Coordinates of C-alpha atoms in Angstrom, one line a residue:
Chain A
M357 CA 47.2 63.1 -23.3
K358 CA 44.6 60.4 -23.8
R359 CA 41.0 61.4 -24.7
P360 CA 38.3 59.8 -22.5
G361 CA 37.6 56.4 -23.9
Q362 CA 40.9 56.1 -25.6
R363 CA 43.0 53.1 -24.4
G364 CA 46.6 52.4 -24.2
P365 CA 48.6 49.1 -23.9
Q366 CA 48.8 49.3 -20.1
D367 CA 45.0 49.7 -19.7
I368 CA 43.1 47.0 -18.0
E369 CA 41.3 45.0 -20.7
L370 CA 39.6 42.3 -18.6
I371 CA 37.8 42.5 -15.2
I372 CA 37.2 39.3 -13.3
V373 CA 34.8 39.2 -10.4
G374 CA 34.4 36.3 -8.0
S375 CA 35.6 34.5 -4.9
I376 CA 39.0 34.4 -3.2
G377 CA 39.5 31.6 -0.7
I378 CA 41.9 29.7 1.4
D379 CA 41.5 26.1 0.4
T380 CA 42.3 22.8 2.0
I381 CA 42.4 20.0 -0.6
R382 CA 42.5 16.3 0.0
T383 CA 43.2 13.9 -2.9
P384 CA 43.8 10.1 -2.7
K385 CA 47.5 10.8 -2.6
A386 CA 48.1 14.0 -0.6
V387 CA 46.6 16.8 1.4
R388 CA 47.5 20.5 1.1
S389 CA 46.2 22.9 3.7
R390 CA 45.5 26.6 3.5
I391 CA 46.6 27.3 0.0
L392 CA 45.4 30.2 -2.2
G393 CA 42.2 29.4 -4.1
G394 CA 38.9 30.9 -5.3
S395 CA 37.6 31.4 -8.8
V396 CA 39.2 34.8 -9.2
S397 CA 42.6 33.6 -8.3
Y398 CA 42.6 30.9 -10.9
A399 CA 40.9 32.9 -13.6
C400 CA 43.0 36.1 -13.1
I401 CA 46.3 34.2 -13.2
A402 CA 45.3 32.2 -16.2
A403 CA 44.1 35.4 -18.0
S404 CA 47.2 37.3 -17.1
F405 CA 49.3 35.4 -19.7
F406 CA 47.2 37.1 -22.4
T407 CA 46.1 40.5 -21.1
K408 CA 46.1 43.1 -18.3
V409 CA 43.6 41.9 -15.7
G410 CA 41.8 43.7 -12.9
M411 CA 40.5 41.7 -10.0
V412 CA 37.4 42.2 -8.0
G413 CA 37.0 40.2 -4.8
V414 CA 37.1 40.4 -1.0
V415 CA 39.6 39.1 1.6
G416 CA 39.8 39.3 5.3
D417 CA 42.5 40.9 7.4
D418 CA 44.1 37.5 7.7
F419 CA 44.9 37.3 4.0
P420 CA 48.6 36.5 3.7
N421 CA 50.6 39.3 2.1
R422 CA 52.5 36.7 0.0
Y423 CA 49.3 35.9 -1.8
R424 CA 48.8 39.5 -2.7
Q425 CA 52.5 39.6 -3.9
L426 CA 51.7 36.6 -6.0
Y427 CA 48.9 38.4 -7.8
R428 CA 51.2 41.4 -8.4
R429 CA 53.8 39.1 -10.0
F430 CA 51.2 38.5 -12.7
R431 CA 50.6 42.2 -13.1
I432 CA 47.1 41.8 -11.9
D433 CA 45.6 45.1 -10.9
L434 CA 44.3 44.9 -7.3
K435 CA 42.3 48.2 -7.0
G436 CA 39.2 46.1 -7.0
L437 CA 40.4 43.8 -4.2
Q438 CA 38.6 44.7 -1.0
Q439 CA 40.1 43.9 2.4
V440 CA 37.7 44.0 5.3
P441 CA 37.9 43.0 8.9
G442 CA 37.4 39.3 9.5
R443 CA 38.5 36.0 8.1
T444 CA 38.9 35.2 4.4
F445 CA 36.5 32.7 2.8
R446 CA 37.6 29.1 3.5
W447 CA 36.8 25.9 1.6
S448 CA 37.9 22.3 2.0
G449 CA 37.1 19.3 -0.2
V450 CA 38.1 15.8 -0.9
Y451 CA 38.5 14.1 -4.3
A452 CA 37.5 10.5 -5.1
R453 CA 40.0 8.0 -6.5
D454 CA 39.3 8.8 -10.1
M455 CA 39.7 12.6 -9.4
N456 CA 36.4 13.4 -11.2
N457 CA 34.1 13.5 -8.2
R458 CA 34.7 15.7 -5.2
R459 CA 32.9 16.3 -2.0
T460 CA 32.9 19.6 0.0
L461 CA 34.0 18.9 3.5
R462 CA 33.5 22.4 4.9
T463 CA 32.7 25.9 3.7
E464 CA 33.2 29.1 5.8
L465 CA 31.9 32.1 4.0
N466 CA 33.4 34.6 6.5
V467 CA 34.0 38.0 4.8
F468 CA 32.5 36.6 1.6
A469 CA 29.1 36.6 3.2
G470 CA 29.0 40.4 3.1
F471 CA 30.7 40.8 -0.3
K472 CA 29.3 43.5 -2.5
P473 CA 31.5 43.8 -5.6
E474 CA 32.4 47.4 -6.5
L475 CA 34.2 48.3 -9.6
P476 CA 36.9 51.1 -9.3
P477 CA 36.2 53.9 -11.8
E478 CA 39.1 52.8 -14.0
Y479 CA 37.6 49.3 -14.4
R480 CA 34.4 50.6 -15.8
A481 CA 35.8 51.1 -19.3
A482 CA 37.3 47.6 -19.6
K483 CA 36.0 45.9 -22.7
Y484 CA 35.8 42.4 -21.2
L485 CA 34.2 41.3 -18.0
F486 CA 34.0 37.8 -16.5
L487 CA 31.5 37.3 -13.7
A488 CA 32.8 34.1 -12.1
N489 CA 30.4 32.0 -10.1
I490 CA 28.8 34.2 -7.4
S491 CA 25.1 34.8 -6.8
P492 CA 23.2 36.3 -9.8
E493 CA 22.2 39.2 -7.7
L494 CA 25.8 40.1 -7.2
Q495 CA 26.6 39.5 -10.8
L496 CA 23.7 41.9 -11.8
H497 CA 25.0 44.4 -9.3
V498 CA 28.4 44.4 -11.2
L499 CA 26.6 44.7 -14.5
E500 CA 24.9 47.9 -13.3
Q501 CA 28.3 49.5 -12.9
V502 CA 29.7 49.0 -16.4
R503 CA 28.9 51.1 -19.4
H504 CA 31.4 50.4 -22.3
T505 CA 31.9 46.7 -21.7
R506 CA 31.8 44.9 -25.1
F507 CA 31.7 41.4 -23.9
V508 CA 30.3 40.0 -20.6
A509 CA 30.6 36.3 -19.7
A510 CA 28.9 34.9 -16.6
D511 CA 29.4 31.6 -14.9
T512 CA 26.8 30.0 -12.7
M513 CA 26.0 26.8 -10.8
D514 CA 23.1 24.5 -9.7
L515 CA 22.7 26.4 -6.4
W516 CA 21.6 29.6 -8.2
I517 CA 19.5 27.7 -10.7
N518 CA 17.6 26.1 -7.8
T519 CA 17.4 29.1 -5.5
A520 CA 17.8 32.3 -7.5
R521 CA 16.2 31.5 -10.8
K522 CA 14.6 34.9 -11.4
P523 CA 17.7 37.1 -11.1
L524 CA 19.6 34.4 -13.0
M525 CA 17.2 34.6 -15.9
D526 CA 17.5 38.4 -15.7
L527 CA 21.3 38.1 -15.9
I528 CA 21.2 35.6 -18.8
G529 CA 19.2 38.0 -20.8
R530 CA 21.9 40.7 -20.4
V531 CA 25.2 38.8 -21.0
Q532 CA 27.0 37.9 -24.2
M533 CA 28.1 34.5 -22.9
L534 CA 26.9 32.0 -20.2
T535 CA 29.2 29.2 -19.0
L536 CA 27.9 26.3 -17.0
N537 CA 28.4 22.5 -16.8
D538 CA 26.4 19.9 -18.6
A539 CA 24.2 18.9 -15.7
E540 CA 23.5 22.5 -15.0
A541 CA 22.5 23.2 -18.6
K542 CA 20.0 20.4 -18.4
L543 CA 18.7 21.5 -15.0
L544 CA 18.3 25.1 -16.2
T545 CA 16.4 24.3 -19.3
G546 CA 14.7 21.0 -18.5
E547 CA 16.1 19.5 -21.7
D548 CA 17.8 16.1 -21.5
N549 CA 19.9 16.7 -24.6
L550 CA 22.9 19.1 -24.4
V551 CA 22.5 20.5 -27.9
R552 CA 18.9 21.3 -27.3
A553 CA 19.7 22.7 -23.8
A554 CA 22.3 25.0 -25.2
R555 CA 20.0 26.2 -28.1
H556 CA 17.3 26.8 -25.5
I557 CA 19.7 29.1 -23.5
L558 CA 20.7 31.0 -26.7
R559 CA 17.1 31.9 -27.2
W560 CA 17.2 33.7 -23.9
G561 CA 19.7 36.2 -25.2
P562 CA 23.4 35.2 -25.0
D563 CA 25.4 35.0 -28.2
Y564 CA 27.5 32.2 -26.8
V565 CA 26.9 29.3 -24.5
V566 CA 29.8 27.3 -23.2
V567 CA 29.0 23.9 -21.7
K568 CA 31.8 22.6 -19.5
K569 CA 32.2 18.8 -19.3
G570 CA 35.2 18.5 -17.0
E571 CA 37.6 15.8 -18.2
H572 CA 35.6 15.5 -21.4
G573 CA 36.3 19.1 -22.4
A574 CA 33.6 21.7 -23.4
M575 CA 31.3 22.8 -26.1
L576 CA 30.7 26.2 -27.5
F577 CA 27.3 27.0 -29.0
T578 CA 26.3 30.0 -31.1
S579 CA 23.1 30.4 -33.0
G580 CA 24.7 29.1 -36.2
D581 CA 27.7 27.0 -35.0
V582 CA 29.0 24.4 -32.6
F583 CA 32.6 24.0 -31.5
V584 CA 33.8 21.0 -29.6
I585 CA 36.8 21.5 -27.3
P586 CA 38.2 18.3 -26.0
A587 CA 40.2 18.5 -22.8
F588 CA 43.9 18.1 -23.3
P589 CA 44.7 14.6 -22.0
I590 CA 46.8 14.7 -18.8
E591 CA 48.6 11.6 -17.6
Q592 CA 49.0 12.7 -14.0
V593 CA 46.0 14.7 -12.6
I594 CA 47.2 16.0 -9.2
D595 CA 44.4 18.4 -8.4
P596 CA 41.4 19.4 -10.6
T597 CA 40.5 22.3 -8.3
G598 CA 40.1 25.5 -10.3
A599 CA 40.3 23.8 -13.7
G600 CA 37.0 25.4 -14.8
D601 CA 38.2 28.8 -13.6
A602 CA 41.6 28.5 -15.3
F603 CA 39.7 27.5 -18.5
A604 CA 37.5 30.6 -18.2
G605 CA 40.4 32.8 -17.4
G606 CA 42.5 31.5 -20.3
F607 CA 39.5 31.9 -22.6
M608 CA 38.6 35.4 -21.6
G609 CA 42.2 36.5 -21.6
G610 CA 42.5 35.1 -25.1
L611 CA 39.4 37.0 -26.2
A612 CA 40.6 40.2 -24.6
R613 CA 43.9 39.8 -26.6
M614 CA 42.5 38.5 -29.9
G615 CA 38.9 39.8 -30.1
T616 CA 35.7 37.9 -30.8
K617 CA 35.9 37.1 -34.5
Q618 CA 35.0 33.5 -35.1
G619 CA 38.5 32.1 -35.5
A620 CA 39.7 34.1 -32.6
V621 CA 37.0 32.7 -30.3
R622 CA 38.0 29.1 -31.2
R623 CA 41.6 29.9 -30.6
A624 CA 40.8 31.6 -27.3
L625 CA 38.8 28.5 -26.2
A626 CA 41.8 26.3 -27.1
Y627 CA 43.9 28.5 -24.8
G628 CA 41.3 28.0 -22.1
S629 CA 41.6 24.2 -22.5
V630 CA 45.4 24.5 -22.4
L631 CA 45.4 26.6 -19.2
A632 CA 43.0 24.2 -17.5
S633 CA 45.2 21.3 -18.5
F634 CA 48.3 22.9 -16.9
G635 CA 46.3 23.8 -13.8
V636 CA 45.5 20.2 -12.9
E637 CA 49.1 19.1 -13.1
A638 CA 49.9 20.4 -9.6
F639 CA 48.1 21.4 -6.4
G640 CA 46.2 24.6 -6.4
L641 CA 47.9 27.3 -8.4
D642 CA 51.3 25.7 -8.2
R643 CA 51.6 24.8 -11.9
L644 CA 50.0 28.0 -13.2
V645 CA 52.4 30.3 -11.2
R646 CA 55.5 28.6 -12.7
L647 CA 54.0 28.4 -16.2
K648 CA 55.9 30.0 -19.1
K649 CA 54.3 31.6 -22.2
T650 CA 56.4 29.3 -24.4
E651 CA 54.9 26.3 -22.7
I652 CA 51.4 27.6 -23.4
E653 CA 52.2 28.0 -27.1
W654 CA 53.9 24.6 -27.3
R655 CA 50.9 22.9 -25.8
L656 CA 48.5 24.9 -28.0
A657 CA 50.4 23.4 -31.0
Q658 CA 50.1 19.9 -29.5
Y659 CA 46.4 20.6 -28.9
R660 CA 45.8 21.5 -32.6
R661 CA 47.5 18.2 -33.6
L662 CA 45.4 16.3 -31.1
V663 CA 42.1 17.1 -32.8
Q664 CA 43.3 17.5 -36.4
V665 CA 41.4 15.2 -38.8
Chain B
M461 CA 43.3 -15.0 -64.3
K462 CA 44.3 -13.9 -60.9
R463 CA 47.4 -15.3 -59.2
P464 CA 46.8 -16.6 -55.7
G465 CA 47.1 -13.7 -53.3
Q466 CA 46.3 -11.1 -56.0
R467 CA 43.2 -9.1 -55.2
G468 CA 40.6 -7.4 -57.3
P469 CA 38.1 -4.6 -56.5
Q470 CA 35.4 -7.0 -55.7
D471 CA 37.4 -8.9 -53.1
I472 CA 36.4 -8.9 -49.5
E473 CA 38.7 -6.5 -47.7
L474 CA 37.2 -6.6 -44.2
I475 CA 35.8 -9.4 -42.1
I476 CA 33.6 -8.7 -39.1
V477 CA 32.9 -11.4 -36.5
G478 CA 30.4 -11.0 -33.8
S479 CA 26.8 -11.3 -32.7
I480 CA 23.5 -11.1 -34.6
G481 CA 20.4 -10.6 -32.5
I482 CA 16.8 -9.8 -32.5
D483 CA 16.4 -6.8 -30.2
T484 CA 13.6 -5.2 -28.3
I485 CA 14.5 -1.7 -27.3
R486 CA 12.6 0.6 -24.9
T487 CA 13.4 4.3 -24.7
P488 CA 11.6 6.9 -22.6
K489 CA 9.5 7.8 -25.7
A490 CA 8.9 4.5 -27.6
V491 CA 9.3 0.7 -27.8
R492 CA 10.4 -1.2 -30.8
S493 CA 10.1 -5.0 -30.7
R494 CA 12.0 -7.7 -32.5
I495 CA 14.2 -5.5 -34.7
L496 CA 17.5 -6.6 -36.3
G497 CA 20.5 -6.0 -34.0
G498 CA 23.8 -7.4 -32.9
S499 CA 27.3 -6.0 -33.2
V500 CA 27.9 -7.5 -36.6
S501 CA 24.7 -6.0 -38.1
Y502 CA 25.7 -2.5 -37.1
A503 CA 29.4 -2.8 -37.9
C504 CA 28.9 -4.5 -41.2
I505 CA 26.4 -2.0 -42.5
A506 CA 28.4 0.9 -41.3
A507 CA 31.6 -0.5 -42.9
S508 CA 29.8 -1.4 -46.2
F509 CA 29.8 2.3 -47.2
F510 CA 33.5 2.1 -47.5
T511 CA 34.5 -1.4 -48.5
K512 CA 33.4 -4.9 -49.3
V513 CA 32.6 -6.7 -46.1
G514 CA 32.3 -10.4 -45.1
M515 CA 30.1 -11.3 -42.1
V516 CA 30.8 -14.0 -39.7
G517 CA 28.0 -14.8 -37.2
V518 CA 25.2 -17.2 -36.4
V519 CA 21.4 -17.1 -36.6
G520 CA 18.7 -19.6 -35.9
D521 CA 16.2 -21.0 -38.4
D522 CA 13.7 -18.3 -37.2
F523 CA 15.9 -15.6 -38.7
P524 CA 13.6 -13.5 -41.0
N525 CA 14.6 -13.7 -44.7
R526 CA 14.0 -9.9 -45.0
Y527 CA 17.0 -9.3 -42.6
R528 CA 19.2 -11.5 -44.8
Q529 CA 18.0 -9.4 -47.8
L530 CA 18.9 -6.3 -46.0
Y531 CA 22.5 -7.4 -45.5
R532 CA 22.6 -8.2 -49.3
R533 CA 21.4 -4.8 -50.2
F534 CA 24.7 -3.5 -48.6
R535 CA 26.7 -6.0 -50.7
I536 CA 27.7 -7.8 -47.5
D537 CA 29.1 -11.2 -48.2
L538 CA 27.2 -13.8 -46.2
K539 CA 29.3 -16.9 -46.7
G540 CA 30.4 -16.7 -43.1
L541 CA 26.8 -16.4 -41.8
Q542 CA 25.9 -19.7 -40.2
Q543 CA 22.3 -20.7 -39.9
V544 CA 21.6 -23.5 -37.4
P545 CA 18.5 -25.1 -35.9
G546 CA 17.0 -23.1 -33.0
R547 CA 16.2 -19.6 -32.1
T548 CA 18.3 -16.5 -33.0
F549 CA 20.0 -14.6 -30.1
R550 CA 17.5 -12.2 -28.4
W551 CA 18.2 -9.1 -26.3
S552 CA 16.0 -6.5 -24.7
G553 CA 17.0 -3.4 -22.9
V554 CA 15.6 -0.1 -21.6
Y555 CA 17.2 3.4 -21.7
A556 CA 17.1 5.9 -18.9
R557 CA 15.7 9.4 -19.6
D558 CA 19.1 10.9 -20.5
M559 CA 19.7 8.1 -23.0
N560 CA 23.2 7.5 -21.7
N561 CA 22.4 4.6 -19.3
R562 CA 20.7 1.5 -20.2
R563 CA 19.7 -1.7 -18.4
T564 CA 19.4 -5.1 -19.9
L565 CA 16.0 -6.6 -19.4
R566 CA 16.5 -10.0 -20.9
T567 CA 19.1 -11.9 -22.8
E568 CA 18.4 -15.2 -24.5
L569 CA 21.6 -16.6 -26.0
N570 CA 19.8 -19.4 -28.0
V571 CA 21.9 -20.5 -31.0
F572 CA 24.7 -17.9 -30.0
A573 CA 25.5 -20.2 -27.0
G574 CA 27.0 -22.8 -29.4
F575 CA 28.6 -20.3 -31.8
K576 CA 32.0 -21.3 -33.2
P577 CA 33.0 -18.7 -35.7
E578 CA 34.5 -20.3 -38.9
L579 CA 36.0 -18.3 -41.7
P580 CA 35.2 -19.5 -45.2
P581 CA 38.4 -20.0 -47.2
E582 CA 37.9 -16.9 -49.3
Y583 CA 37.8 -14.7 -46.1
R584 CA 41.2 -15.8 -44.9
A585 CA 43.1 -13.5 -47.2
A586 CA 41.2 -10.4 -46.2
K587 CA 43.5 -7.6 -45.0
Y588 CA 41.3 -6.3 -42.2
L589 CA 39.6 -8.2 -39.5
F590 CA 37.3 -6.8 -36.8
L591 CA 36.6 -9.1 -33.8
A592 CA 33.5 -7.5 -32.3
N593 CA 32.7 -8.2 -28.7
I594 CA 32.5 -11.9 -28.2
S595 CA 34.5 -14.1 -25.8
P596 CA 38.2 -13.8 -26.1
E597 CA 38.4 -17.6 -26.6
L598 CA 36.2 -17.3 -29.8
Q599 CA 38.2 -14.2 -30.9
L600 CA 41.4 -16.3 -30.6
H601 CA 39.7 -19.2 -32.5
V602 CA 39.2 -16.7 -35.4
L603 CA 42.7 -15.5 -35.2
E604 CA 44.0 -19.0 -35.6
Q605 CA 42.3 -19.2 -39.0
V606 CA 43.8 -16.1 -40.6
R607 CA 47.2 -15.9 -42.2
H608 CA 47.6 -12.7 -44.3
T609 CA 45.5 -10.3 -42.2
R610 CA 47.4 -7.1 -42.0
F611 CA 45.3 -5.4 -39.3
V612 CA 43.2 -7.1 -36.6
A613 CA 41.1 -5.0 -34.2
A614 CA 39.3 -6.6 -31.3
D615 CA 36.6 -5.2 -29.0
T616 CA 36.0 -6.4 -25.5
M617 CA 33.9 -5.7 -22.4
D618 CA 34.0 -5.8 -18.6
L619 CA 32.5 -9.4 -18.6
W620 CA 35.6 -10.8 -20.3
I621 CA 38.0 -8.7 -18.2
N622 CA 36.4 -10.1 -15.1
T623 CA 35.9 -13.8 -16.2
A624 CA 38.3 -14.5 -19.0
R625 CA 41.4 -12.5 -18.3
K626 CA 44.0 -15.1 -19.4
P627 CA 42.7 -15.6 -23.0
L628 CA 41.9 -11.9 -23.2
M629 CA 45.6 -11.0 -22.4
D630 CA 46.7 -13.6 -25.0
L631 CA 44.4 -11.9 -27.5
I632 CA 45.6 -8.4 -26.7
G633 CA 49.2 -9.6 -27.3
R634 CA 48.2 -10.6 -30.8
V635 CA 46.1 -7.8 -32.3
Q636 CA 47.0 -4.5 -33.8
M637 CA 44.2 -2.6 -32.1
L638 CA 42.1 -3.0 -29.0
T639 CA 38.8 -1.1 -28.5
L640 CA 37.1 -0.8 -25.1
N641 CA 35.3 1.8 -23.1
D642 CA 36.8 4.1 -20.5
A643 CA 35.6 2.2 -17.5
E644 CA 36.9 -1.1 -19.0
A645 CA 40.3 0.4 -19.8
K646 CA 40.6 1.4 -16.1
L647 CA 39.3 -2.0 -15.0
L648 CA 41.7 -3.9 -17.3
T649 CA 44.8 -2.1 -16.2
G650 CA 44.0 -0.9 -12.6
E651 CA 44.9 2.6 -13.7
D652 CA 42.6 5.5 -12.6
N653 CA 43.8 7.7 -15.4
L654 CA 42.7 7.1 -19.0
V655 CA 46.0 8.1 -20.6
R656 CA 48.0 5.9 -18.3
A657 CA 45.5 3.0 -18.8
A658 CA 45.9 3.3 -22.6
R659 CA 49.7 3.5 -22.4
H660 CA 49.6 0.4 -20.2
I661 CA 47.7 -1.6 -22.8
L662 CA 50.0 -0.4 -25.6
R663 CA 52.9 -2.0 -23.7
W664 CA 51.1 -5.4 -24.0
G665 CA 51.4 -5.3 -27.7
P666 CA 48.7 -3.5 -29.7
D667 CA 49.8 -0.6 -31.9
Y668 CA 46.5 1.2 -31.3
V669 CA 44.2 1.5 -28.4
V670 CA 40.8 3.1 -28.9
V671 CA 39.0 4.2 -25.7
K672 CA 35.3 4.8 -26.3
K673 CA 33.6 7.4 -24.2
G674 CA 30.0 7.2 -25.5
E675 CA 28.5 10.7 -26.0
H676 CA 31.9 12.2 -25.2
G677 CA 33.5 10.6 -28.2
A678 CA 36.7 8.5 -28.2
M679 CA 40.4 8.7 -27.9
L680 CA 43.0 6.9 -30.0
F681 CA 46.4 6.2 -28.5
T682 CA 49.6 5.0 -30.2
S683 CA 53.0 4.8 -28.7
G684 CA 53.8 8.3 -29.9
D685 CA 50.5 10.0 -30.4
V686 CA 47.1 10.8 -29.0
F687 CA 44.1 11.7 -31.1
V688 CA 40.9 12.9 -29.5
I689 CA 37.7 12.2 -31.4
P690 CA 34.7 14.1 -30.1
A691 CA 31.2 12.7 -30.8
F692 CA 29.3 14.6 -33.4
P693 CA 26.6 16.5 -31.4
I694 CA 23.2 15.1 -32.0
E695 CA 20.1 17.1 -31.1
Q696 CA 17.6 14.2 -31.1
V697 CA 19.1 10.9 -29.8
I698 CA 16.4 8.3 -30.6
D699 CA 18.3 5.1 -29.8
P700 CA 22.0 4.7 -28.9
T701 CA 22.0 0.9 -29.4
G702 CA 24.8 -0.2 -31.7
A703 CA 26.5 3.2 -31.7
G704 CA 29.8 1.7 -30.7
D705 CA 29.5 -1.0 -33.3
A706 CA 28.6 1.6 -36.0
F707 CA 31.7 3.6 -34.9
A708 CA 33.9 0.5 -35.2
G709 CA 32.4 -0.5 -38.5
G710 CA 32.8 3.0 -40.0
F711 CA 36.4 3.1 -38.7
M712 CA 37.4 -0.3 -39.9
G713 CA 35.7 0.3 -43.3
G714 CA 37.6 3.6 -43.6
L715 CA 40.9 1.8 -42.8
A716 CA 40.2 -0.9 -45.3
R717 CA 39.6 1.8 -47.9
M718 CA 42.3 4.2 -47.0
G719 CA 45.0 2.2 -45.2
T720 CA 46.7 2.8 -41.9
K721 CA 49.0 5.8 -42.6
Q722 CA 48.6 8.3 -39.8
G723 CA 46.4 10.8 -41.6
A724 CA 44.2 8.0 -42.9
V725 CA 43.7 6.5 -39.5
R726 CA 42.5 9.9 -38.2
R727 CA 40.2 10.3 -41.1
A728 CA 38.9 6.7 -40.6
L729 CA 38.2 7.5 -37.0
A730 CA 36.2 10.6 -38.0
Y731 CA 34.2 8.4 -40.3
G732 CA 33.5 6.1 -37.4
S733 CA 32.3 9.0 -35.3
V734 CA 30.1 10.2 -38.2
L735 CA 28.6 6.7 -38.7
A736 CA 27.8 6.4 -35.0
S737 CA 26.2 9.9 -35.0
F738 CA 23.8 8.8 -37.8
G739 CA 23.1 5.5 -36.1
V740 CA 21.6 7.1 -33.0
E741 CA 19.2 9.3 -35.0
A742 CA 16.6 6.5 -35.3
F743 CA 15.8 3.1 -33.8
G744 CA 18.1 0.2 -34.5
L745 CA 19.5 0.2 -38.0
D746 CA 16.7 2.4 -39.4
R747 CA 18.9 5.5 -40.0
L748 CA 22.0 3.5 -41.3
V749 CA 20.0 1.6 -43.8
R750 CA 18.7 4.8 -45.5
L751 CA 22.0 6.6 -45.3
K752 CA 23.6 8.0 -48.4
K753 CA 27.3 8.4 -49.1
T754 CA 26.8 12.1 -49.8
E755 CA 25.3 12.5 -46.3
I756 CA 28.4 10.8 -44.8
E757 CA 30.8 13.2 -46.7
W758 CA 28.7 16.2 -45.8
R759 CA 28.7 15.3 -42.1
L760 CA 32.5 14.6 -42.2
A761 CA 33.0 18.1 -43.5
Q762 CA 30.8 19.5 -40.7
Y763 CA 32.8 17.3 -38.3
R764 CA 36.1 18.8 -39.4
R765 CA 34.7 22.3 -38.9
L766 CA 33.4 21.3 -35.4
V767 CA 36.9 20.6 -34.1
Q768 CA 38.9 23.1 -36.1
V769 CA 41.0 25.5 -34.0

């Protein structure tokens, strides 16, 4: 019998909280309607290659059962997945010709408007927690429910920087890692230079700041170190949706598997970059769901070569 | 006595052809007037840390003697530096707040309008040649004058892609390496994706394509390989003018010193990135002219750490 706090190999190591949506995505070459999306879907599936993941999110009663089955195929624990009356969150967007800029065509919050993330008791002992991009109030609400979490990472966006700065600052003071994009890092700190912006955020509390730069990769800052993570070059970008979430999922999954020693953190970040690079090779989750572990390791080896001086 | 074709340690290994200008640079924090600039000034001084460089360019009779002395301090051979009656090329520009975008305020071609680059006889046996960004017709005119050059790299820009495509394509078919920025690579090839754009250019002849991405670094493509070169993160960017030329100079200087085997090419590119990173730390050439070789090696070591997975 296990003592309280003792953990076995089937225990959930990583909890991911965020949005689940039904997306319609238009690129210059194609349109795909009503496909599974949301930060939690991308991040959980990416992380599932490395560790046992628990999902926290909300769907409506229209949520297709095949999507739930898909999560199960990746051994994602769904005790934190709430289903409530109403329609699932919907998003549609269109990408410009170079695939770097996108415009939201329509957002229907639906059941997501009333989302209050609750952690099932068995999630509260997980060592790793990723708070994907939801309001800082909800992220704080999740933080209140955990006790033994060793490593909390939170993602955020310009909307919360502009409209919910106070709870966001509260959150930043309480997490081990903040992830945000380059423009958001500058907006949050008022610094024009990324290095200064990241150092500024580190002074507010986190041990790690990850600045995401889309097709240019990402940078990891700690108080004493900088790590530059180029994006893996992809010849045929089909759909960039969810790339940042696949990156975060691969990274957090890698951390949950390998720990947070310095070499492990870099390796986990490289896994994040690799997962993101696969993610953009097909629409929505199509590439991630047919990904094999050997492909991940093969691309990681290529990735090391890519940056080796 | 040396046989013809035999080379000694004091021989000129690298020839750099391009513009020499007197710049006025305005940043959000300061203005500096009438300082030494031009692609050749940046590239030659950067390269001089690695090899013996010969300069080909033109100045007017107003060119200050102290600038000529400065070149000499870096043991740059000036036999290819023409001085003709008239005023030296002048450029002024202003940087936006984030230091990434700049606008040209004024260009006076002056003596540069009549520039016809001529290689002194002793330059024609140099193994490495860098054709900085001048018109492809002039670049071809230089190519006609060399016989034993092992490695020719040419830089170009949107202006020539739009107005001198035919000679540019002729040039591209005759050089070992083309350098250009990401937007220019897409413009030149009509490809929206950088990897495809670079592969497209490789099919036209060059063995190497270097795509420059400013603060995001650069990428090197060969037919079988990709190398990603992040920019060294700089906390205080004072003046980005000439960063691309310092990059090219450091890279070509590194190649001239170390050769073109694969490991050496990557190391030379890392040197280019390091030289560019120093260049932006002060106005114009101010940081490069007080740079020490030990600082270069120290930053190269930091650079390797920065990208190490």
